[in-house]
XYZ file of C-alpha atoms in Angstrom:
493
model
C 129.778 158.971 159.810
C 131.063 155.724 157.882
C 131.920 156.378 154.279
C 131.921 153.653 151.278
C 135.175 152.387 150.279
C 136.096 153.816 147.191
C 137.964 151.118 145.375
C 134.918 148.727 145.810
C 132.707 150.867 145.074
C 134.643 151.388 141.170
C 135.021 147.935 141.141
C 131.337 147.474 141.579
C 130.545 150.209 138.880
C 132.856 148.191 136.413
C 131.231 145.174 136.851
C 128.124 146.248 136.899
C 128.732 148.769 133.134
C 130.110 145.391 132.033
C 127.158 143.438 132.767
C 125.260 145.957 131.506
C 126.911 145.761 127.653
C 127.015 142.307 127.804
C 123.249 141.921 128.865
C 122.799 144.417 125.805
C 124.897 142.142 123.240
C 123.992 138.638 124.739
C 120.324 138.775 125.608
C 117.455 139.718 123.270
C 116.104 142.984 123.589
C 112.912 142.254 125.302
C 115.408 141.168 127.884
C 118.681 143.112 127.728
C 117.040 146.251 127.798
C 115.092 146.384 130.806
C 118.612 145.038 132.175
C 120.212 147.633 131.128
C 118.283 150.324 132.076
C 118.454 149.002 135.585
C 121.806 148.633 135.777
C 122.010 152.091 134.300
C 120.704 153.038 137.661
C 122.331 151.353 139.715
C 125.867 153.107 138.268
C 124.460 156.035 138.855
C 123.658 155.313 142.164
C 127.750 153.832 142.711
C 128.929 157.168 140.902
C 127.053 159.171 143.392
C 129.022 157.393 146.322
C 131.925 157.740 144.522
C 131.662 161.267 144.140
C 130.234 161.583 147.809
C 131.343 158.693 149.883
C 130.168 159.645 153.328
C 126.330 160.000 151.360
C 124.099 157.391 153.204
C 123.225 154.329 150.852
C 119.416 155.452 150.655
C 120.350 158.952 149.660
C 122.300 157.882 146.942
C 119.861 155.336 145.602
C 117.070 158.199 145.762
C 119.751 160.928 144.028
C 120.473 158.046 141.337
C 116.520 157.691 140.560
C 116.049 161.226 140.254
C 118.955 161.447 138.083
C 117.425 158.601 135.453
C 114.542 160.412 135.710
C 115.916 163.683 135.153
C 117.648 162.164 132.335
C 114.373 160.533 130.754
C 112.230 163.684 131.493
C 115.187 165.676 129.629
C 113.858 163.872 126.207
C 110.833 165.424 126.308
C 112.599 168.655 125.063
C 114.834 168.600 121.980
C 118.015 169.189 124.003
C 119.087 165.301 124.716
C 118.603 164.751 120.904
C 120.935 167.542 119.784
C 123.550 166.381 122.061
C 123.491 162.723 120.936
C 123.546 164.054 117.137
C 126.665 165.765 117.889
C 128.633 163.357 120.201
C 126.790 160.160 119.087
C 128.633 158.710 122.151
C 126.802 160.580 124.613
C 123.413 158.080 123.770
C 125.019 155.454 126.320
C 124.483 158.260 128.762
C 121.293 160.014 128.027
C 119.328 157.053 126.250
C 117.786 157.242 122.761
C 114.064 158.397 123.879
C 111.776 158.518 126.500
C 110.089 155.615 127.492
C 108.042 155.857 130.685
C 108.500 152.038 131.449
C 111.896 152.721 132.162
C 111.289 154.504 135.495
C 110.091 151.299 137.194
C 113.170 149.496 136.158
C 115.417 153.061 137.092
C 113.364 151.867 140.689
C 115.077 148.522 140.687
C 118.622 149.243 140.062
C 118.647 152.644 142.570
C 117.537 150.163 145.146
C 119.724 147.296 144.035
C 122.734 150.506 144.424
C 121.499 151.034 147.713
C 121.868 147.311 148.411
C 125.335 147.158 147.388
C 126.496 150.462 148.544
C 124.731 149.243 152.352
C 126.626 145.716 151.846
C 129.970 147.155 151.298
C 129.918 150.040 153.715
C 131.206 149.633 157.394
C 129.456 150.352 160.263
C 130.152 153.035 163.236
C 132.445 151.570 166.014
C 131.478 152.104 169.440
C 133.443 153.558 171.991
C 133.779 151.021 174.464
C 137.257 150.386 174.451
C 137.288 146.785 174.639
C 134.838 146.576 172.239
C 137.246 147.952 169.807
C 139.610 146.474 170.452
C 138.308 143.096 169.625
C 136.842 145.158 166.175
C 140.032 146.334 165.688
C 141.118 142.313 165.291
C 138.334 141.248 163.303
C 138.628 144.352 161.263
C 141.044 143.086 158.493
C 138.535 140.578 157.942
C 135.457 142.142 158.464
C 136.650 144.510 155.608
C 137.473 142.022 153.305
C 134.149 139.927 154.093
C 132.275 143.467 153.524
C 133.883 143.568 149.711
C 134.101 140.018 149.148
C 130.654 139.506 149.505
C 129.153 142.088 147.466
C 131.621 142.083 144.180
C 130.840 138.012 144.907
C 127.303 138.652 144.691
C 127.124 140.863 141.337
C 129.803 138.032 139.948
C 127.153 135.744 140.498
C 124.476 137.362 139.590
C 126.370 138.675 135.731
C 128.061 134.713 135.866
C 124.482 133.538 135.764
C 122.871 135.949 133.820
C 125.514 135.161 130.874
C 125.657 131.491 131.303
C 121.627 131.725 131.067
C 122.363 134.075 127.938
C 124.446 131.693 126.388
C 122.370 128.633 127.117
C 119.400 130.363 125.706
C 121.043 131.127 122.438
C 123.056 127.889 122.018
C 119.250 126.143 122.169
C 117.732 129.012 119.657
C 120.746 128.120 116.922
C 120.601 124.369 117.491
C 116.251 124.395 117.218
C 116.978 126.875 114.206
C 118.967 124.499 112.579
C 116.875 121.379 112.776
C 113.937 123.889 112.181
C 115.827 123.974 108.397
C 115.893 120.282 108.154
C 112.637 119.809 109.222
C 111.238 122.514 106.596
C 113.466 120.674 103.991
C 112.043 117.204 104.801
C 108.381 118.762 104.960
C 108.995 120.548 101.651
C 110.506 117.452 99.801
C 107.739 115.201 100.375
C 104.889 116.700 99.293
C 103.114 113.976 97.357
C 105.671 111.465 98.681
C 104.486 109.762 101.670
C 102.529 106.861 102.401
C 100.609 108.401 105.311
C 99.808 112.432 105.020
C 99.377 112.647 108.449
C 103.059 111.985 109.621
C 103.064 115.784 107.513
C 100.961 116.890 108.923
C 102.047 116.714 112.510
C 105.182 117.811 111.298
C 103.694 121.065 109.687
C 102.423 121.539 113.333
C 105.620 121.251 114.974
C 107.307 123.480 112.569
C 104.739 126.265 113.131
C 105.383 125.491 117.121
C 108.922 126.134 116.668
C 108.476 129.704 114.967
C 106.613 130.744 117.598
C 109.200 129.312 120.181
C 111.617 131.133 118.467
C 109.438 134.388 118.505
C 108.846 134.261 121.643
C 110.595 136.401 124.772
C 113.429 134.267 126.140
C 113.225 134.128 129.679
C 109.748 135.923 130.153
C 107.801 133.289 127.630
C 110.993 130.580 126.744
C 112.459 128.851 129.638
C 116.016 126.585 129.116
C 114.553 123.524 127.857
C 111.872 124.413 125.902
C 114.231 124.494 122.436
C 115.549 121.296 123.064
C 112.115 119.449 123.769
C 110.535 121.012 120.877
C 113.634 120.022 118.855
C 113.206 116.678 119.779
C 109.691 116.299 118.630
C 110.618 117.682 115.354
C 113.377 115.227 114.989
C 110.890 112.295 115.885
C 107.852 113.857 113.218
C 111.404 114.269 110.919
C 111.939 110.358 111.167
C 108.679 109.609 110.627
C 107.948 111.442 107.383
C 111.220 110.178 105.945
C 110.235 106.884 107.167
C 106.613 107.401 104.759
C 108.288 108.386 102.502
C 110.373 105.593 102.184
C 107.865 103.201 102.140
C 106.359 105.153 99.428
C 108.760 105.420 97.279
C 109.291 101.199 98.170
C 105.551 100.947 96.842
C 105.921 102.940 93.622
C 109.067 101.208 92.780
C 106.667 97.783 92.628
C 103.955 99.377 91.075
C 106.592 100.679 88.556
C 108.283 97.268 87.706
C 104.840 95.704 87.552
C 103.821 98.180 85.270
C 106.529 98.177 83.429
C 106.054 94.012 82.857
C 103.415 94.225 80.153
C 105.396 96.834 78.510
C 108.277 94.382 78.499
C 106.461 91.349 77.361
C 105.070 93.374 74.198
C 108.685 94.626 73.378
C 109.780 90.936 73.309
C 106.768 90.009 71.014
C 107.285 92.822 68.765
C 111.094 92.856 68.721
C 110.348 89.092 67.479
C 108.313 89.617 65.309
C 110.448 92.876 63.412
C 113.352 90.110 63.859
C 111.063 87.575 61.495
C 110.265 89.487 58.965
C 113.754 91.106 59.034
C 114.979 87.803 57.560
C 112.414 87.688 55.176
C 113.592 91.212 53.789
C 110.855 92.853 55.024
C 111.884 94.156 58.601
C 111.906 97.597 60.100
C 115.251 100.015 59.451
C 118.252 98.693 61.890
C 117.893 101.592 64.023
C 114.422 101.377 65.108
C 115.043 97.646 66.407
C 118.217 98.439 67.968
C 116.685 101.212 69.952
C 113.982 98.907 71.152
C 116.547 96.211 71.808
C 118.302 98.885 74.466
C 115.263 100.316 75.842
C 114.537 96.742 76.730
C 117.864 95.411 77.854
C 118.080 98.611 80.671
C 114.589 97.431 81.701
C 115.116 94.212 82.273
C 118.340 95.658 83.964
C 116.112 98.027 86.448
C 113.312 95.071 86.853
C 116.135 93.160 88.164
C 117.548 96.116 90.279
C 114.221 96.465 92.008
C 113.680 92.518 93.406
C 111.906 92.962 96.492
C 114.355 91.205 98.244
C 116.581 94.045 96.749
C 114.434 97.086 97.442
C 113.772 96.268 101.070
C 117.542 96.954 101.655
C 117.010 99.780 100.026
C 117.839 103.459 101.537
C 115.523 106.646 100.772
C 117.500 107.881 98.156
C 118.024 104.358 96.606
C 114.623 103.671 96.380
C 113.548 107.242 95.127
C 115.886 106.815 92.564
C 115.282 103.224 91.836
C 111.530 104.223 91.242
C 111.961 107.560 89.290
C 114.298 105.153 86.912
C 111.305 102.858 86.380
C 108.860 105.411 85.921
C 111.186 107.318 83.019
C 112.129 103.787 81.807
C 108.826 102.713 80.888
C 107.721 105.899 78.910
C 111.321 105.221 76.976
C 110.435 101.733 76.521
C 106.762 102.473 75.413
C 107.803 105.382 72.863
C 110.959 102.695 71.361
C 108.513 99.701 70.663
C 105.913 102.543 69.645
C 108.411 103.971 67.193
C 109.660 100.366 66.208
C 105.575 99.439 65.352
C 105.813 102.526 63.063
C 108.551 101.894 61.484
C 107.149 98.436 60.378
C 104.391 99.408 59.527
C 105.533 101.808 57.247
C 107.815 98.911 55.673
C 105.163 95.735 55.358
C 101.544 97.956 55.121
C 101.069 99.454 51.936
C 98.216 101.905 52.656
C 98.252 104.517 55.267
C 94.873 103.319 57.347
C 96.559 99.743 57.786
C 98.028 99.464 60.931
C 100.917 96.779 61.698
C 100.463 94.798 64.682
C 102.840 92.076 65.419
C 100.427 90.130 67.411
C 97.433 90.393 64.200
C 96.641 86.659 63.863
C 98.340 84.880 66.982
C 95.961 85.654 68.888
C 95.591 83.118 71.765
C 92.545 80.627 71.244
C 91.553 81.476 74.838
C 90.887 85.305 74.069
C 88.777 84.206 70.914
C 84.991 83.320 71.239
C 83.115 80.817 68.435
C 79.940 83.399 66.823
C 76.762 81.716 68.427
C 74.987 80.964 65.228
C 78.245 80.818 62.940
C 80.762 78.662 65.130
C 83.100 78.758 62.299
C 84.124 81.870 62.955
C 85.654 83.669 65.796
C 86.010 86.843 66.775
C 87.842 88.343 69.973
C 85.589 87.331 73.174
C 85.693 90.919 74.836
C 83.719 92.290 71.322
C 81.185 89.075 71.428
C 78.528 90.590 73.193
C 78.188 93.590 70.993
C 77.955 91.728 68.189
C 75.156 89.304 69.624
C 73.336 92.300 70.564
C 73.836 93.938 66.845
C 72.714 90.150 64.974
C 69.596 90.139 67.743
C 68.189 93.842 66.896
C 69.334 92.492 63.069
C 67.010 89.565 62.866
C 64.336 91.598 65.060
C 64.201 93.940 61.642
C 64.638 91.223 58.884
C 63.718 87.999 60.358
C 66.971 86.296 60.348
C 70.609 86.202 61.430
C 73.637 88.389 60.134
C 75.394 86.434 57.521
C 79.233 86.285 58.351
C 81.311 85.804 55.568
C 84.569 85.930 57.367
C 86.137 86.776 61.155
C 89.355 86.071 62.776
C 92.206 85.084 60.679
C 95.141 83.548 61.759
C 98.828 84.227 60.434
C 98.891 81.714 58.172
C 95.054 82.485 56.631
C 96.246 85.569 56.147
C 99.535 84.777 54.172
C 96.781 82.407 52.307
C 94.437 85.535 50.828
C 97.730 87.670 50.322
C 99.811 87.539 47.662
C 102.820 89.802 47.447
C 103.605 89.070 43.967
C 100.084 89.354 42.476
C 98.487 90.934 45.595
C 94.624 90.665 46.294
C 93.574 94.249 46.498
C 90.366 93.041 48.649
C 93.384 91.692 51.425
C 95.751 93.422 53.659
C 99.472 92.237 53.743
C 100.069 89.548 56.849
C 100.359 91.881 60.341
C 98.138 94.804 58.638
C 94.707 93.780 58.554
C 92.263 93.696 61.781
C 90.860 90.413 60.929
C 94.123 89.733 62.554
C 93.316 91.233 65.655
C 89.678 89.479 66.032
C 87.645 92.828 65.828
C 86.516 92.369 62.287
C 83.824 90.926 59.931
C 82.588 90.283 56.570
C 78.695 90.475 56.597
C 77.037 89.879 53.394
C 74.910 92.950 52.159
C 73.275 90.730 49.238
C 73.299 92.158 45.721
C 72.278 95.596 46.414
C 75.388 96.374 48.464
C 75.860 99.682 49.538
C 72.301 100.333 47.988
C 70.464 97.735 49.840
C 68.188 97.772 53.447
C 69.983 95.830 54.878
C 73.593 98.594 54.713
C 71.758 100.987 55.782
C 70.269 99.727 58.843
C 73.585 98.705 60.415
C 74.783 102.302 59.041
C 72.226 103.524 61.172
C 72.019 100.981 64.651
C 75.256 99.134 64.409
C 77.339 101.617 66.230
C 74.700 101.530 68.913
C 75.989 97.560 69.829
C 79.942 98.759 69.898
C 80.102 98.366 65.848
C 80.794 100.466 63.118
C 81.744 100.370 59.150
C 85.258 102.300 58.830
C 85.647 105.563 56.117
C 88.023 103.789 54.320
C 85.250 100.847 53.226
C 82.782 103.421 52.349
C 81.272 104.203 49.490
C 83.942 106.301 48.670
C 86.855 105.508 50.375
C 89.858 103.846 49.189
C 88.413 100.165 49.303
C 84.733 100.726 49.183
C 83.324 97.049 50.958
C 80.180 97.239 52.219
C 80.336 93.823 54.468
C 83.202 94.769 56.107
C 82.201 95.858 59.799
C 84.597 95.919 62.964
C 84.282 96.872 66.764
C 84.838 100.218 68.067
C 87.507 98.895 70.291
C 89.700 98.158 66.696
C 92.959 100.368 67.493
C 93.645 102.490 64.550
C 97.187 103.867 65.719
C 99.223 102.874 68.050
């Protein structure tokens, strides 16, 4: 009877316990494990030839089952536990629990022992003599083909099975990674892209790549898989950071356009602060000099955001370049805001006048002639309210409101205003909203406040957009009974 070599058969069992811990450390669990309890058998299976080396390949392999099985059965009694609590060691040998599945993979390394332990074992010589002779010169070789190709064969197969392990977790850390600039990208533009879709698909991706990622390597992920799902979430990557470019490009425009009427109205009020700076009567120093800035770094950012300028423009540029607008024309709002204030606290003497550098220059185009007084003007967006009001007027007393006065320019209003003897029944230049084209004197006749024709309007004018303000009421600080003005007549800024 042939016996195994013994110094292949240890060599085997050394490769194979070392493929077995580095299945354990390299592969995932769902993998390694099942690997290892095979190869778990199949050691037993080489010991057993080691021990007995004349034992026939298919006893051993059935010996080296029903040792893993004895083994697993013995965990069904508290005597493998006790051992591995004292000689924590002893756990590579008798397991951690018992697991029925394991038997079928026990099945699969026995019988890949028995494979090995057949492939490395010689066979009986006959006894023709001439027969052996010619074995006994191809028996050097024979030998070494009969270890060669076995050890070969489990080099392979461990060779394989770790460079499979190590492509398989090079692809998991490189998905993993872009997975965490994907979920960046996805998270920072939220409200920032032209298109919501492009986020969407890349929500989907990212939720494909978890469950890549979850999912048994090997049994359900397959070498490749990582990389082609890493690819689409690089290309749904590009495209969200390309929406998102082009909408921070758009709110960049929409900022600088919104940001020109804001400019324009700094430059008219900044001129007009400068004016009556001269005359003694400007705002404090501060207050314009703030305004001045606020509009010198807009100008700056208007510039900075030329469209010839923002198309060259990189993400970050552009977000940046838009955020600046967007804070720049609050800052430039609240400076000419608090520069407005400030003037009117220097050149309006009562605290319901409101200062309005733009309070009687009012272009001739945004002014309207009244229908049946021509002489008079009054701002053409508050026209129709007021024809409405004079038509229900002369529908109650037979003819048409009586206008006194309207629109007053600048220079009328310097006229009725005298800051040396001043006309309480006038507002200082800038402070009165017969400047701004949304007032009107109506005569009320000699009863005044007492008459008809007061308290009609009292009661319908406000029904046409018009309405008689608390400070010309009866008893307000200026009681006037004629003086009437539009809803629309800003009373802060």
């Amino acid at each position: 009877m042939t016996r195994a070599p013994r110094p292949t058969t240890a060599a085997l069992a050394v490769l194979v316990v070392l493929a077995g811990l580095g299945g354990r450390a390299l592969l995932p669990p769902a993998v390694g494990g099942p690997l290892g309890d095979a190869l778990y058998a199949t050691l037993v299976v080489l010991l057993v030839a080691l021990l007995a080396p004349r034992t026939r390949p298919l006893v051993a392999g059935v010996v080296g089952l029903v040792v893993c099985g004895a083994v697993e059965a013995a965990w069904l009694t508290d005597l493998p536990a006790q051992v591995v609590e004292r000689f924590p060691a002893a756990r590579y040998v008798l397991g951690t629990a018992f697991t029925p599945g394991d038997l079928a993979w026990y099945a699969a390394g026995a019988v890949l022992g028995a494979l090995l332990l057949a492939a490395v074992r010689p066979r009986a010589r006959g006894v023709d003599l001439s027969l052996r002779h010619v074995r006994a010169a191809a028996g050097p070789r024979r030998r070494g083909a009969r270890v060669a190709v076995p050890v070969g064969l489990v080099v392979v197969l461990v060779g394989a099975g770790g460079a499979l392990a190590w492509v398989l977790r090079s692809e998991t850390q490189d998905l993993s990674a872009r997975l965490v600039v994907a979920q960046d990208a996805l998270d920072g533009s939220a409200d920032r892209v032209a298109d919501p879709d492009v986020r969407a698909d890349l929500a989907a991706t990212i939720d494909d790549a978890h469950a890549l990622l979850d999912a048994t390597p090997v049994l359900d992920r397959l070498p490749g898989d990582a990389p082609a799902l890493g690819t689409r979430l690089d290309d749904d990557v590009a495209a969200v950071q390309s929406a998102r470019l082009a909408f921070a490009r758009a709110q960049a425009g929409e900022s600088r356009d919104a940001l020109g009427p804001l400019t324009r109205r700094a430059e008219q009020v900044l001129a007009a602060t400068d004016e009556l700076a001269a005359d003694g009567r400007g705002a404090g120093k501060e207050a314009r000099a703030a305004a001045r800035e606020a509009l010198g770094t807009a100008d700056d950012l208007v510039a900075a955001s030329a469209h010839e300028r923002l198309g060259d423009a990189d993400l970050a540029q552009a977000e940046a370049v838009a955020a600046d607008l967007a804070a720049q024309r609050a800052t430039l709002d609240d400076a000419t805001t608090a520069l407005m204030t400030a003037q009117d606290a220097a050149v309006c003497p009562e605290p319901d006048q409101v200062w309005f550098p733009q309070a009687g220059k009012i272009a001739a185009t945004k002014l309207a002639p009244i229908p049946w007084a021509p002489r008079y003007s009054v701002r053409a967006d508050v026209l129709d309210g007021l024809v409405a009001l004079d038509a229900a007027y002369r529908a109650e007393f037979g003819q048409h409101l009586t206008v006194n006065s309207a629109y007053r320019s600048y220079d009328q209003q310097v006229a009725v205003y005298n800051p040396d003897d001043p006309n309480p029944l006038a507002a200082p230049p800038g402070c009165s909203n017969h400047g701004l084209g949304t007032a009107v004197d109506i005569s009320m006749g000699p009863e005044g406040f007492d008459g008809a024709r007061y308290a009609w309007l009292k009661e319908h004018a406000e029904e046409h957009g018009w309405t008689h303000p608390g400070w010309a009421e009866p008893d307000g600080r200026l009681p006037e009974p004629w003086h009437w003005q539009s809803v629309e007549t800003p009373t802060e800024y």
